[in-house]
Amino acid sequence: MPGIQQFQVNLFCDDVDGCLAFYQALGLTEKFRAPASGPIAHVEVEAAGVRIGLTSARVANELVDLGVEPADHPATEIVFWCDDVDAMYYAALAAGATAVVAPTDSPDSRLHYAWVRDPDAHQLKFVQNRR
């Protein structure tokens, strides 16, 4: 059986440049972009060895008719495990995120977490292990 070499999540965006700036402000590094120069159709950033692709929904539909579009309400979320939820939450807000749930503790106090939406309304969760 063929093996999986890497894991990536793609987010379809209206504003790829804005999303790229947001994720770079959170410390993610750019790993790939297409085309190599000119307006970005697709760019990949990386966190903890996992890539997040930011793809123009318009370009994806024009190239291969994927039938995708950004949504104004999330159906999925990306979870970032981190060592300081409060710092990540406020960094995300400063970078243009919309607050969803401010930092709070889980009922059993084992986790500290918060939710935001990136500039294209993708939902992100920041989680910190308290124990």
Coordinates of C-alpha atoms in Angstrom, one line a residue:
M1 CA 0.0 0.0 0.0
P2 CA 1.4 3.5 -0.8
G3 CA 2.3 5.6 2.2
I4 CA 1.2 9.1 3.1
Q5 CA 4.2 11.5 3.0
Q6 CA 2.6 14.7 4.2
F7 CA -0.7 16.1 5.6
Q8 CA -2.3 19.3 4.4
V9 CA -5.6 21.2 4.8
N10 CA -6.8 23.5 2.1
L11 CA -9.0 26.5 2.8
F12 CA -10.9 28.1 -0.1
C13 CA -10.7 31.9 0.2
D14 CA -12.0 35.0 -1.4
D15 CA -8.9 37.0 -0.3
V16 CA -5.8 34.8 -0.4
D17 CA -3.5 37.7 0.1
G18 CA -5.4 38.8 3.3
C19 CA -5.4 35.3 4.6
L20 CA -1.7 34.8 3.9
A21 CA -0.9 38.0 5.8
F22 CA -3.1 36.8 8.7
Y23 CA -1.4 33.4 9.1
Q24 CA 2.1 34.9 8.7
A25 CA 1.2 37.4 11.5
L26 CA 0.5 34.3 13.7
G27 CA 4.0 33.0 12.9
L28 CA 3.3 30.4 10.1
T29 CA 5.9 30.4 7.4
E30 CA 5.2 30.3 3.6
K31 CA 6.4 27.1 2.0
F32 CA 4.9 27.2 -1.5
R33 CA 3.0 29.5 -3.9
A34 CA 1.5 29.3 -7.3
P35 CA 2.1 30.9 -9.6
A36 CA 5.7 31.7 -8.5
S37 CA 5.1 35.4 -9.3
G38 CA 2.1 37.6 -9.9
P39 CA -1.4 37.3 -8.2
I40 CA -1.5 34.3 -5.9
A41 CA -3.9 31.5 -6.8
H42 CA -2.6 29.1 -4.1
V43 CA -0.1 29.5 -1.2
E44 CA 0.9 27.1 1.5
V45 CA 1.9 28.0 5.1
E46 CA 3.1 25.6 7.7
A47 CA 2.7 25.1 11.4
A48 CA 4.1 22.2 13.5
G49 CA 4.8 20.3 10.3
V50 CA 1.3 20.6 8.9
R51 CA 0.6 22.7 5.8
I52 CA -2.4 24.9 5.3
G53 CA -3.2 25.7 1.7
L54 CA -4.9 29.0 1.0
T55 CA -6.6 28.6 -2.4
S56 CA -8.5 31.2 -4.4
A57 CA -12.0 29.7 -4.7
R58 CA -12.5 31.6 -7.9
V59 CA -9.3 30.2 -9.5
A60 CA -10.1 26.7 -8.3
N61 CA -13.5 26.9 -10.0
E62 CA -12.1 28.4 -13.2
L63 CA -9.3 25.8 -13.5
V64 CA -11.1 22.5 -12.6
D65 CA -14.7 23.5 -11.7
L66 CA -14.5 22.3 -8.1
G67 CA -17.8 24.0 -7.2
V68 CA -16.3 25.5 -4.0
E69 CA -17.0 28.8 -2.4
P70 CA -16.0 30.4 0.9
A71 CA -18.8 30.3 3.5
D72 CA -19.9 32.9 5.9
H73 CA -20.5 30.3 8.6
P74 CA -18.0 27.5 9.4
A75 CA -18.6 23.8 9.0
T76 CA -15.0 22.9 10.1
E77 CA -12.3 24.3 12.2
I78 CA -8.5 24.2 12.4
V79 CA -7.1 23.5 15.9
F80 CA -3.8 25.0 16.9
W81 CA -2.3 23.4 20.1
C82 CA -0.1 26.0 21.6
D83 CA 1.6 27.0 24.8
D84 CA -0.2 30.4 25.4
V85 CA -3.8 30.5 24.2
D86 CA -4.3 34.1 25.4
A87 CA -1.3 35.4 23.4
M88 CA -2.4 33.5 20.3
Y89 CA -5.9 34.8 20.6
Y90 CA -4.9 38.4 21.0
A91 CA -2.3 38.1 18.2
A92 CA -5.0 36.7 16.0
L93 CA -7.3 39.6 16.8
A94 CA -4.5 42.1 16.1
A95 CA -3.9 40.4 12.7
G96 CA -7.5 40.8 11.7
A97 CA -9.4 37.8 13.2
T98 CA -13.0 38.1 14.4
A99 CA -13.5 37.0 18.0
V100 CA -15.9 34.0 18.5
V101 CA -15.2 32.8 22.1
A102 CA -12.6 34.6 24.3
P103 CA -10.1 32.5 26.2
T104 CA -11.7 30.3 28.8
D105 CA -11.1 27.1 30.7
S106 CA -12.8 23.7 30.0
P107 CA -15.2 22.6 32.7
D108 CA -12.7 20.2 34.2
S109 CA -9.9 22.9 33.9
R110 CA -7.6 20.5 31.9
L111 CA -7.7 22.8 28.8
H112 CA -7.7 26.5 28.1
Y113 CA -9.1 27.4 24.7
A114 CA -10.5 30.2 22.5
W115 CA -12.0 30.5 19.1
V116 CA -11.6 33.1 16.3
R117 CA -12.4 33.4 12.6
D118 CA -9.7 34.3 10.1
P119 CA -10.3 37.2 7.6
D120 CA -12.2 34.8 5.3
A121 CA -14.4 33.4 8.2
H122 CA -12.6 30.1 8.6
Q123 CA -12.9 29.0 12.2
L124 CA -9.8 28.5 14.3
K125 CA -9.4 27.1 17.8
F126 CA -6.4 27.7 20.0
V127 CA -5.9 25.0 22.8
Q128 CA -3.5 24.9 25.7
N129 CA -3.1 21.8 27.9
R130 CA -3.3 23.0 31.5
R131 CA -1.8 19.8 33.1

